[in-house]
XYZ file of C-alpha atoms in Angstrom:
744
model
C 95.699 -4.793 80.878
C 98.536 -3.695 82.208
C 98.970 -6.853 83.870
C 98.298 -8.944 80.874
C 101.899 -7.995 79.867
C 103.330 -7.531 82.876
C 102.545 -11.066 83.301
C 103.517 -12.211 79.392
C 106.827 -11.003 79.950
C 108.143 -11.926 83.899
C 106.944 -15.630 82.185
C 109.819 -15.632 81.010
C 113.484 -15.472 83.178
C 115.545 -15.976 80.017
C 115.699 -12.372 78.889
C 118.944 -11.704 78.312
C 121.048 -8.599 77.802
C 123.938 -8.260 75.915
C 127.131 -6.230 76.261
C 128.098 -3.791 72.656
C 130.243 -1.003 72.564
C 128.656 2.047 74.775
C 128.793 5.233 76.442
C 128.036 5.214 80.323
C 126.896 7.666 81.689
C 129.384 10.819 82.932
C 128.574 12.348 86.368
C 126.885 16.106 86.526
C 129.232 18.532 87.229
C 127.346 20.953 89.460
C 127.503 24.253 89.706
C 130.803 25.766 91.219
C 128.474 27.850 94.629
C 126.285 25.702 95.063
C 125.807 22.115 95.846
C 123.308 20.505 93.281
C 123.491 17.135 93.657
C 119.729 14.761 93.463
C 116.990 14.002 96.161
C 117.978 9.878 95.385
C 121.487 9.054 96.872
C 121.809 5.178 95.006
C 122.663 5.773 91.372
C 122.890 1.791 90.601
C 119.235 1.268 92.365
C 116.811 -0.543 90.222
C 113.818 1.983 90.166
C 111.702 -0.827 90.846
C 113.551 -1.475 93.915
C 114.791 -4.313 92.973
C 117.811 -6.553 92.253
C 120.736 -4.385 90.576
C 120.605 -2.614 86.969
C 122.478 -4.949 84.622
C 125.975 -2.926 83.519
C 125.626 -3.861 79.160
C 125.394 -1.769 76.697
C 123.906 -1.955 73.984
C 124.732 0.665 70.575
C 122.571 4.029 70.392
C 119.354 3.408 68.197
C 116.905 6.014 67.132
C 112.970 6.433 68.435
C 111.297 9.663 67.649
C 107.982 8.891 66.477
C 107.075 9.688 69.849
C 109.068 11.112 72.285
C 106.467 14.966 71.826
C 105.583 15.018 76.205
C 103.635 18.428 74.960
C 100.816 18.797 72.856
C 101.329 21.329 69.999
C 100.440 23.984 71.170
C 102.932 23.996 74.755
C 105.112 23.637 72.376
C 104.575 26.858 70.049
C 104.277 28.937 73.421
C 107.879 27.439 73.997
C 108.778 28.569 71.111
C 107.272 31.697 70.957
C 109.430 32.210 75.733
C 112.802 31.151 73.673
C 112.648 35.229 72.874
C 111.868 36.050 75.903
C 114.795 38.876 77.589
C 114.522 36.815 80.872
C 114.581 33.591 78.888
C 118.034 35.502 77.268
C 119.453 36.449 80.947
C 118.915 33.663 82.713
C 119.850 31.063 79.903
C 123.599 34.221 80.207
C 124.160 33.668 83.946
C 124.002 30.024 83.518
C 126.246 29.610 81.389
C 129.328 32.176 83.112
C 127.946 29.114 86.090
C 131.570 28.820 87.023
C 131.854 32.577 87.316
C 129.255 33.239 89.950
C 128.705 35.227 93.003
C 127.121 35.923 95.637
C 125.046 38.903 93.475
C 124.805 36.564 90.351
C 123.133 33.939 92.359
C 120.578 36.677 94.150
C 120.223 37.455 90.460
C 119.436 34.257 89.059
C 117.133 33.161 91.752
C 114.786 36.675 91.201
C 114.697 35.323 86.923
C 113.990 32.045 88.487
C 110.640 33.423 90.827
C 110.007 35.468 87.833
C 110.145 33.272 84.970
C 105.907 31.620 83.277
C 106.634 27.451 83.530
C 106.853 27.783 79.405
C 109.750 30.068 80.090
C 111.740 28.030 82.555
C 110.978 24.936 79.893
C 112.556 26.733 77.591
C 115.656 27.490 79.517
C 116.115 23.920 79.926
C 115.314 23.021 75.833
C 117.875 26.163 75.723
C 121.024 24.223 76.905
C 123.604 22.052 75.032
C 124.637 19.764 77.278
C 121.273 18.154 78.984
C 123.948 17.643 82.129
C 123.938 21.477 82.788
C 120.285 21.659 82.650
C 119.698 18.476 84.329
C 121.995 21.028 87.450
C 119.762 24.030 87.062
C 116.733 21.562 87.704
C 117.386 20.212 90.759
C 119.201 23.902 91.929
C 115.338 25.934 90.774
C 114.047 23.409 92.343
C 115.253 23.503 95.826
C 114.907 27.573 96.168
C 112.143 28.817 98.601
C 109.299 29.845 97.612
C 109.387 28.213 93.802
C 108.095 24.937 92.782
C 108.337 23.301 89.662
C 104.862 22.825 87.199
C 104.727 19.110 86.197
C 104.861 20.617 82.138
C 108.516 21.132 83.634
C 109.161 17.862 84.782
C 107.870 16.029 81.412
C 110.440 18.604 79.399
C 112.621 17.529 81.585
C 112.205 13.717 80.711
C 111.748 14.934 77.246
C 115.901 16.722 77.414
C 116.678 13.852 78.821
C 115.233 10.749 76.741
C 117.238 11.751 73.975
C 120.389 11.372 75.824
C 122.249 8.535 77.205
C 121.522 10.150 81.205
C 118.739 7.235 82.637
C 119.517 7.230 85.595
C 119.258 11.537 85.660
C 115.340 10.534 83.851
C 115.448 8.297 86.904
C 116.268 10.443 89.260
C 113.211 12.868 87.334
C 110.291 9.695 87.148
C 110.503 9.332 91.164
C 110.615 12.374 92.573
C 106.892 13.055 90.328
C 105.933 9.640 92.131
C 107.019 11.135 95.814
C 105.280 13.883 95.191
C 102.641 12.875 93.018
C 102.932 14.916 89.972
C 101.070 12.819 87.531
C 102.365 10.346 85.404
C 101.212 9.814 81.519
C 102.110 6.818 80.031
C 104.431 8.943 77.091
C 106.989 9.701 80.633
C 107.043 5.937 81.218
C 108.382 5.452 77.551
C 110.621 8.403 77.913
C 113.106 6.173 80.125
C 112.444 2.860 78.863
C 114.364 5.137 75.360
C 116.986 6.481 78.009
C 116.734 3.254 79.663
C 117.264 1.076 76.493
C 119.767 4.249 74.491
C 122.190 3.719 78.210
C 122.154 -0.545 76.828
C 120.324 -1.328 79.836
C 118.234 -3.505 78.469
C 116.455 -5.282 81.945
C 115.760 -1.718 83.618
C 113.746 -0.780 80.871
C 111.700 -3.377 80.477
C 111.038 -3.025 83.772
C 109.985 0.238 83.290
C 106.384 -2.161 83.098
C 106.559 -2.730 85.685
C 106.142 0.452 87.574
C 103.479 1.518 85.246
C 101.550 -1.689 87.079
C 102.864 -0.586 90.399
C 102.013 3.002 89.533
C 98.874 1.817 88.360
C 99.243 3.597 85.062
C 97.553 1.249 81.959
C 99.768 1.372 78.528
C 99.263 2.841 74.998
C 100.766 2.365 71.761
C 103.953 4.502 72.973
C 104.851 2.568 75.761
C 104.785 -0.575 73.048
C 105.992 0.248 70.408
C 108.963 1.085 72.250
C 108.564 -2.284 74.185
C 108.398 -3.302 70.523
C 111.458 -0.691 69.782
C 114.217 -2.378 72.571
C 113.573 -6.001 72.332
C 114.069 -5.967 68.504
C 117.173 -4.079 69.640
C 118.014 -6.831 72.314
C 118.064 -9.385 68.876
C 114.329 -10.566 69.916
C 112.418 -11.177 67.847
C 110.646 -13.497 68.575
C 109.399 -12.094 72.232
C 108.905 -8.979 70.200
C 105.782 -10.638 68.098
C 104.812 -12.161 71.151
C 104.689 -9.033 72.963
C 102.298 -7.622 69.520
C 99.824 -10.716 70.005
C 99.283 -10.020 73.626
C 98.551 -5.789 73.531
C 96.412 -7.233 70.244
C 94.296 -9.102 72.949
C 94.170 -6.539 75.270
C 92.857 -3.216 72.593
C 96.007 -1.101 71.362
C 95.479 -1.628 68.262
C 99.163 -1.140 66.508
C 100.150 1.427 63.967
C 102.485 1.674 61.227
C 106.079 2.287 63.742
C 104.535 -0.748 65.935
C 105.110 -2.536 62.245
C 107.902 -0.901 60.259
C 110.792 -1.939 64.167
C 109.073 -5.569 63.239
C 109.681 -5.232 59.727
C 112.947 -3.830 60.545
C 113.564 -6.907 62.810
C 112.660 -9.083 60.540
C 115.305 -7.697 57.725
C 118.105 -7.845 60.957
C 118.055 -11.694 61.053
C 118.107 -11.967 57.610
C 113.861 -12.971 56.795
C 113.407 -10.815 54.347
C 110.476 -12.773 53.257
C 109.007 -12.107 56.102
C 109.243 -8.824 56.077
C 107.339 -8.694 52.867
C 105.152 -11.128 54.474
C 104.222 -8.311 56.910
C 104.536 -5.762 54.421
C 101.628 -7.294 51.944
C 99.845 -8.223 55.366
C 99.846 -4.566 56.514
C 96.186 -3.449 54.486
C 94.902 -5.993 55.424
C 95.148 -5.474 59.042
C 94.000 -1.346 58.471
C 97.669 -0.279 58.528
C 98.935 1.171 55.966
C 102.679 1.240 55.749
C 104.335 4.234 54.626
C 107.837 5.220 52.815
C 110.133 4.102 56.318
C 108.500 0.882 56.023
C 108.907 -0.363 52.027
C 112.526 1.693 53.107
C 114.120 -0.792 56.005
C 113.563 -3.942 53.287
C 115.211 -1.612 50.746
C 118.325 -1.137 51.699
C 118.274 -5.170 53.210
C 118.482 -5.750 49.342
C 121.600 -3.385 48.336
C 123.177 -4.681 50.554
C 122.596 -7.957 49.318
C 122.829 -6.329 45.773
C 119.395 -7.576 44.295
C 118.186 -4.921 42.850
C 115.993 -6.132 40.601
C 113.858 -6.884 43.662
C 114.808 -3.513 44.345
C 113.140 -2.343 41.400
C 110.475 -4.926 41.640
C 109.471 -3.304 45.960
C 109.698 -0.124 44.185
C 106.729 -0.925 41.731
C 104.614 -2.424 44.706
C 104.869 0.815 47.354
C 103.431 2.866 43.806
C 100.862 0.115 43.429
C 99.920 -1.202 46.521
C 100.525 2.126 48.746
C 100.014 4.556 45.931
C 103.629 5.984 47.851
C 106.017 7.211 45.221
C 110.032 7.313 45.505
C 111.084 11.125 45.342
C 114.073 12.616 45.911
C 114.971 10.445 49.424
C 113.919 7.959 48.070
C 116.895 7.623 45.256
C 119.042 8.977 47.228
C 118.318 6.501 49.328
C 119.129 4.154 47.118
C 122.671 5.378 45.791
C 124.589 5.912 48.777
C 123.371 2.181 50.170
C 124.202 0.514 47.003
C 127.866 2.688 46.962
C 128.665 2.317 50.050
C 128.431 -2.082 49.964
C 129.979 -2.079 46.745
C 127.399 -1.579 44.130
C 128.583 1.449 42.391
C 127.454 0.285 38.878
C 123.996 -0.226 40.428
C 123.698 3.261 41.982
C 124.422 4.975 38.845
C 122.256 3.539 37.251
C 119.456 5.032 39.522
C 121.207 8.473 39.745
C 120.689 8.601 35.839
C 117.480 7.667 36.966
C 116.633 9.897 39.077
C 117.775 12.509 36.411
C 115.698 11.881 34.389
C 112.878 11.923 36.319
C 114.242 15.658 37.181
C 115.380 15.047 41.222
C 118.175 16.377 42.008
C 120.978 14.303 42.539
C 123.703 16.441 45.156
C 127.768 16.241 45.021
C 127.063 13.674 48.021
C 125.724 10.985 46.020
C 128.007 11.674 43.048
C 131.040 11.489 46.189
C 129.641 8.269 47.431
C 129.957 6.722 44.009
C 133.453 8.181 43.156
C 134.314 6.267 46.835
C 132.764 3.017 45.740
C 134.558 3.347 41.966
C 138.034 3.454 44.262
C 137.287 1.209 46.485
C 137.212 -1.791 43.246
C 140.118 -0.308 41.800
C 137.414 1.570 38.699
C 139.418 4.853 38.689
C 138.466 5.547 35.082
C 135.371 5.699 35.739
C 135.579 7.299 38.742
C 137.355 10.060 37.173
C 133.848 10.241 34.205
C 132.320 10.942 37.594
C 133.967 13.864 38.722
C 133.402 15.181 35.019
C 130.278 15.215 35.154
C 130.161 16.868 38.740
C 132.595 19.523 36.980
C 129.979 19.668 34.317
C 126.892 20.241 36.108
C 128.774 22.810 38.073
C 128.885 20.832 41.042
C 132.556 21.492 42.361
C 133.835 18.181 44.749
C 134.871 18.706 48.105
C 137.648 17.188 50.241
C 136.220 14.640 50.707
C 135.717 13.426 46.834
C 139.092 14.433 46.548
C 140.408 12.204 48.845
C 138.668 9.155 47.450
C 140.613 9.723 44.403
C 143.729 10.100 45.613
C 143.727 6.541 47.413
C 141.900 5.325 44.431
C 145.832 5.993 42.697
C 148.004 5.358 45.702
C 145.934 1.534 46.084
C 147.223 0.664 42.060
C 149.855 2.891 42.932
C 149.276 5.418 40.464
C 151.052 8.170 42.603
C 151.900 10.682 40.656
C 148.689 10.579 39.477
C 147.860 11.334 42.931
C 150.209 14.130 43.389
C 148.553 15.922 39.800
C 144.958 14.811 41.860
C 147.141 16.814 45.345
C 146.948 19.924 42.847
C 144.914 20.010 40.882
C 143.005 20.483 44.538
C 144.831 23.363 45.164
C 144.143 25.009 42.479
C 140.118 25.311 42.339
C 141.303 25.948 46.220
C 140.593 22.659 48.145
C 143.295 22.706 50.546
C 143.455 18.766 50.808
C 143.740 17.864 54.063
C 145.441 14.428 56.874
C 143.404 12.963 55.563
C 144.135 13.224 51.972
C 147.216 13.091 52.894
C 147.771 10.176 54.834
C 146.841 8.577 51.257
C 148.707 9.969 49.600
C 151.121 8.713 52.794
C 149.572 4.652 52.354
C 150.488 4.512 48.840
C 153.926 6.103 48.844
C 154.929 2.905 51.473
C 152.623 0.281 49.139
C 155.454 0.694 46.566
C 158.019 0.285 48.927
C 159.376 5.048 49.084
C 158.864 4.613 52.295
C 161.053 7.256 53.346
C 159.827 9.301 50.561
C 157.138 9.354 52.547
C 158.863 10.488 55.205
C 160.579 13.213 54.057
C 156.736 13.998 52.688
C 155.704 13.536 56.523
C 158.936 16.216 58.026
C 157.669 18.711 55.253
C 154.198 18.701 56.533
C 154.986 22.362 58.384
C 155.371 24.036 55.007
C 152.978 22.602 52.965
C 150.268 24.027 55.841
C 149.388 20.637 57.066
C 148.803 18.877 60.833
C 149.561 14.496 60.547
C 147.692 12.940 63.266
C 148.137 9.526 64.912
C 147.296 7.066 61.620
C 149.550 9.036 59.250
C 152.687 8.226 62.270
C 151.019 5.086 61.964
C 151.370 4.728 57.717
C 154.800 5.639 57.808
C 156.031 3.674 60.759
C 154.567 0.323 59.096
C 156.045 1.830 55.669
C 159.322 1.539 57.015
C 159.561 -1.194 59.293
C 157.969 -3.344 56.178
C 160.601 -2.288 53.864
C 163.472 -3.810 57.193
C 164.034 0.398 58.188
C 164.470 -0.326 61.496
C 165.563 2.091 63.432
C 164.111 4.943 61.628
C 161.188 3.607 62.254
C 161.709 3.575 65.904
C 163.252 7.865 64.868
C 160.121 7.957 64.021
C 158.538 6.859 66.870
C 160.093 8.848 69.114
C 159.110 11.642 66.943
C 155.558 10.791 67.109
C 156.016 11.382 70.919
C 157.912 14.296 70.440
C 154.092 15.536 69.021
C 151.725 14.739 71.332
C 151.074 10.891 69.476
C 151.362 7.061 70.935
C 151.916 4.217 69.081
C 149.244 1.599 69.687
C 151.286 -1.717 71.876
C 149.626 -3.617 68.145
C 152.299 -1.078 66.801
C 155.421 -1.404 69.520
C 155.251 -5.092 69.597
C 155.810 -5.043 65.550
C 158.845 -3.551 65.881
C 159.808 -5.480 69.038
C 159.597 -8.484 67.058
C 160.859 -7.006 63.882
C 163.669 -5.591 66.017
C 164.117 -9.104 67.613
C 163.493 -10.727 64.076
C 167.179 -9.533 63.244
C 168.575 -10.400 65.936
C 168.961 -6.601 67.473
C 166.970 -8.022 70.488
C 169.459 -5.047 73.063
C 168.469 -2.619 70.824
C 164.185 -3.754 71.009
C 164.601 -4.143 74.641
C 165.402 0.358 75.242
C 163.405 0.649 72.314
C 160.298 -0.808 74.216
C 162.782 0.595 77.998
C 162.135 4.599 75.017
C 158.353 4.288 75.258
C 157.555 3.124 78.705
C 159.294 6.021 80.151
C 157.297 8.491 77.151
C 154.066 6.953 78.992
C 153.650 5.168 76.121
C 150.807 1.643 77.228
C 153.402 -1.592 77.752
C 151.366 -5.027 77.699
C 152.289 -8.377 78.388
C 152.437 -9.226 75.392
C 155.546 -6.568 74.350
C 157.203 -8.433 77.194
C 155.892 -11.665 76.025
C 157.795 -11.005 72.602
C 160.923 -9.440 73.602
C 161.386 -12.535 75.737
C 160.705 -14.737 73.466
C 163.673 -12.683 71.361
C 166.528 -13.238 74.300
C 165.011 -17.259 74.671
C 165.788 -17.483 70.928
C 169.118 -15.689 71.368
C 169.962 -18.293 74.157
C 170.130 -15.430 76.783
C 168.382 -16.791 79.109
C 169.121 -14.808 82.424
C 167.651 -11.830 80.540
C 165.049 -12.878 79.975
C 163.924 -13.708 83.624
C 164.891 -10.491 84.305
C 162.208 -9.232 82.252
C 160.182 -12.227 83.936
C 160.742 -10.671 87.292
C 160.842 -6.611 85.717
C 156.912 -8.095 84.602
C 156.257 -8.624 88.668
C 157.949 -5.300 89.683
C 156.037 -3.178 86.763
C 152.568 -4.873 87.573
C 151.957 -7.093 84.894
C 151.401 -10.253 85.229
C 152.826 -12.496 83.106
C 150.615 -14.793 81.125
C 150.217 -18.658 79.763
C 151.958 -17.668 76.508
C 154.889 -16.252 78.550
C 155.317 -19.005 80.658
C 155.583 -21.236 77.712
C 158.047 -19.625 75.652
C 160.795 -20.068 78.582
C 159.642 -23.423 79.158
C 160.768 -24.317 75.975
C 163.275 -22.146 76.299
C 164.756 -23.952 79.998
C 163.574 -26.970 78.210
C 166.004 -26.620 74.858
C 168.526 -26.117 77.688
C 168.242 -28.793 79.778
C 167.401 -27.059 83.069
C 164.101 -28.464 84.067
C 164.445 -27.904 87.871
C 163.711 -24.125 86.492
C 160.902 -25.142 84.330
C 158.866 -27.166 86.821
C 159.157 -24.194 89.262
C 158.123 -21.946 86.607
C 154.882 -24.117 85.305
C 154.749 -24.602 89.589
C 154.664 -20.503 89.630
C 151.936 -20.591 87.194
C 149.150 -23.185 87.912
C 149.376 -21.541 91.250
C 149.130 -18.368 90.091
C 145.826 -19.472 89.070
C 146.399 -19.930 85.237
C 144.848 -22.525 82.610
C 147.371 -24.620 80.565
C 146.656 -24.316 76.804
C 147.502 -27.066 74.615
C 150.631 -25.415 73.818
C 151.441 -25.839 76.905
C 150.561 -29.382 76.770
C 153.007 -29.712 73.226
C 155.673 -27.760 74.692
C 156.343 -29.551 77.764
C 155.859 -33.227 76.135
C 158.486 -32.590 73.422
C 161.044 -31.058 75.570
C 160.149 -33.529 78.955
C 160.488 -36.602 75.858
C 163.710 -34.936 73.451
C 165.677 -35.132 77.239
C 164.415 -38.882 78.406
C 162.942 -37.543 81.336
C 159.538 -39.369 81.471
C 159.316 -39.872 84.925
C 159.772 -35.696 85.478
C 157.277 -36.041 82.643
C 154.188 -37.932 84.022
C 154.356 -35.939 87.151
C 154.060 -32.660 85.972
C 151.647 -33.244 83.521
C 149.882 -35.131 86.764
C 149.374 -31.370 88.174
C 148.920 -30.012 85.069
C 145.880 -31.983 84.491
C 144.482 -30.677 88.051
C 143.552 -27.451 86.267
C 142.661 -28.351 83.153
C 142.017 -31.655 81.430
C 143.954 -32.711 78.341
C 142.381 -35.830 76.877
C 145.697 -36.400 74.532
C 148.623 -35.593 76.459
C 149.083 -39.136 77.111
C 148.351 -39.766 73.681
C 151.339 -36.419 73.049
C 153.764 -38.760 75.020
C 153.625 -42.129 73.728
C 153.929 -40.593 70.141
C 156.841 -38.382 70.820
C 158.597 -40.983 72.644
C 158.246 -43.560 69.276
C 159.454 -39.938 67.240
C 162.583 -40.108 69.562
C 162.895 -43.137 69.728
C 162.384 -44.455 73.156
C 160.919 -47.477 72.953
C 160.573 -48.640 75.986
C 159.937 -45.320 78.557
C 156.492 -45.064 76.255
C 155.569 -48.814 77.090
C 156.088 -48.005 79.945
C 153.287 -44.900 79.884
C 152.068 -47.016 78.202
C 149.160 -47.658 80.950
C 147.500 -44.096 81.792
C 146.256 -44.761 77.710
C 145.073 -47.637 78.358
C 142.736 -46.269 80.639
C 139.647 -45.734 78.248
C 139.084 -47.251 74.640
C 139.152 -44.169 72.736
C 139.850 -43.874 68.675
C 142.798 -42.392 69.550
C 143.681 -44.688 72.487
C 143.528 -46.922 69.827
C 145.961 -45.353 67.547
C 148.673 -44.743 69.920
C 148.964 -48.278 70.554
C 148.750 -48.799 66.189
C 152.021 -45.853 66.078
C 153.798 -48.107 68.854
C 152.903 -50.816 67.528
C 154.359 -49.973 64.231
C 157.705 -47.994 65.780
C 157.880 -51.379 67.353
C 157.691 -53.250 64.102
C 159.388 -50.319 62.174
C 163.476 -51.567 64.813
C 162.455 -54.927 64.298
C 160.209 -56.390 67.475
C 157.495 -57.895 67.173
C 156.939 -59.709 70.138
C 156.775 -56.194 71.726
C 153.987 -54.622 68.907
C 151.960 -58.707 70.057
C 152.391 -57.505 74.245
C 150.694 -54.251 73.015
C 148.004 -55.856 70.577
C 148.045 -58.433 74.740
C 146.782 -54.951 76.521
C 144.815 -53.745 73.754
C 142.312 -56.756 73.350
C 142.864 -57.226 77.806
C 141.148 -52.907 77.770
C 138.755 -54.500 74.771
C 140.263 -52.841 72.458
C 140.204 -54.361 68.236
C 143.668 -54.047 67.084
C 143.859 -52.855 63.509
C 143.330 -55.661 61.122
C 146.025 -55.327 58.579
C 148.709 -54.491 61.264
C 147.771 -57.422 63.316
C 148.822 -59.120 60.283
C 151.965 -57.731 59.662
C 152.747 -58.552 63.602
C 151.638 -62.077 62.816
C 153.936 -62.558 59.365
C 157.328 -60.716 61.499
C 156.559 -62.870 64.519
C 156.433 -66.360 62.521
C 159.705 -64.449 60.535
C 161.274 -64.462 63.880
C 160.791 -67.585 65.468
C 157.413 -66.834 67.237
C 154.739 -69.041 65.732
C 152.646 -69.563 69.166
C 152.467 -66.121 69.946
C 151.552 -65.252 66.026
C 148.676 -68.248 66.282
C 147.247 -66.130 69.165
C 146.980 -63.701 67.959
C 144.911 -65.085 65.126
C 143.103 -66.907 67.514
C 142.493 -63.342 69.696
C 140.855 -62.054 66.230
C 138.893 -65.071 65.612
C 137.093 -64.499 69.042
C 136.405 -60.938 68.245
C 135.254 -62.155 65.220
C 138.215 -60.596 62.397
C 139.599 -62.762 60.106
C 143.466 -62.252 58.856
C 143.736 -63.132 55.552
C 145.053 -66.722 54.283
């Protein structure tokens, strides 16, 4: 049975993992007095001993239905043993591990030998940090005349399956294999869960191979875990195939299996398939539960398909005999409010109250927040009054939402009144509340008043955070009070908060725009000296400011500073400098910078090509431009480079130089090249040189390119008027030969 599942999985090697923001395993700090290193030395060795584990991370997910390792009797005994005096004393000594001496170690060793296996499991579960439990597990395993019981291994895997410590879970399972301790399918399932929590999806799927080598056949829990891993990886097609294979080998899916697939359908917006699976489940001997319906209901709420939600609620009652309860209405209220459907959420709130269900203040607060985001403050105030009438006291989150709502529509006085009411109601505003008020002041152009309120934070007994400072800094910058904004950044740094590189760059750009480049440089240097992160974008913005002022010496000096501080310039930095040097006519230094850029492996962008072409064509340096373009095109192909050259030369009236470069364009017979030739022909006609236009048309005929018929008519008329009837006749003949006839 395991071989069939493994054959299916290994048949498609295109399984790709996904990179998502997440957390990597943190290396455990061992007890101070002892070396508690794990038996395995290679942290990156895959569990099956082949290949390498992928480093991609996936967002955290929950899969708790099959995480019970021991049976109910063992779990009950562990719960009873948690209050045993020896268990408590052992946990106390572990908590004092940083102050251990030999006496403490001996005492803990003596306690360990007196503990039963259930009591050791209770000690492991008592720890608030699973890494500490893991360290104690290995330390105890090294003690003389002591050996872990199998139950302890199962408990340790259970604890690790709830974390991202997949490497630790892998070591525990390999230790069980090496010591020939019996393994259950649930042990492998927990290892898969730990891998998937850490985002290592390929390693999670390789656990199936390990199960086959270990001779352990899969059960329903392992199959459900596999389906969930595939769903979280976005491989719904493989999850459906896996469901089909597990049925063929005799494993009947349960409601958890179908719930995972329903979630997968909703994730890819295939809600009709999810509804179809709900209808098919009873025929397959598996009735849907409330989670099955909640998954589809949540998706329908996001799409504001409230009518279908009500129909699904009726089906849940009639077909599955599941009646909406308080949890059902709470989910509906929160999901609808979260996605901006406050009216629909309020309807379900009224309906739940009519059915005598209790709606807490969190549900009301969600609706208030939704109304405030939509700018419907009057409705939000009505909900607040209803809360107070029913005896619910709004918390700081509800008040903050109302303050933010008033500030969003510019009613600052009403927001202040809400703050006063908060103090009267005994609800102290926090930093988020004041940040909302400061943001409202900055939006109406009262950034100095916001700064004054920020400076009074100590008197008001609240502590600003990094977002608070950023809001006021952006307000000052938008109003042009740049020096005050820079002083506030220094104050922010003095209080231990660091602005982001984006915020620093916005201030540098604003200073440069106001022709205060020297102040911008000093501001950047001050931020750098105080430990702020200064990146290549900040340097490039300042270099652009100096170039705009015409101070190329200072700009080039900043380029050298970038090399000295190990901040490597990017292609944008070089493009800015090349543009400034070309404007000044310093093409020798410009060529040098372009060659240095190419030597460092930087790929020219379309903006780089346009900048170089514009400056060189403006000064008529066509030969130097062609040589430079040849080197640039070796790094990055730009099919329209020479087309841009001809068009720029025509724009600057340098038609002879454009005609010399025409052979570069006529290498291919594309539509773009034909349009470029048409531009050159029209430019010659405007200058009164129809014979040159005729020559361009002849070169197009020679390259099997067909000129525009109307344009050729203009050329022919101009040739006859200029006394060149033979050329006009030959042009007409060439068109006739290619099936084109000029109008008489």
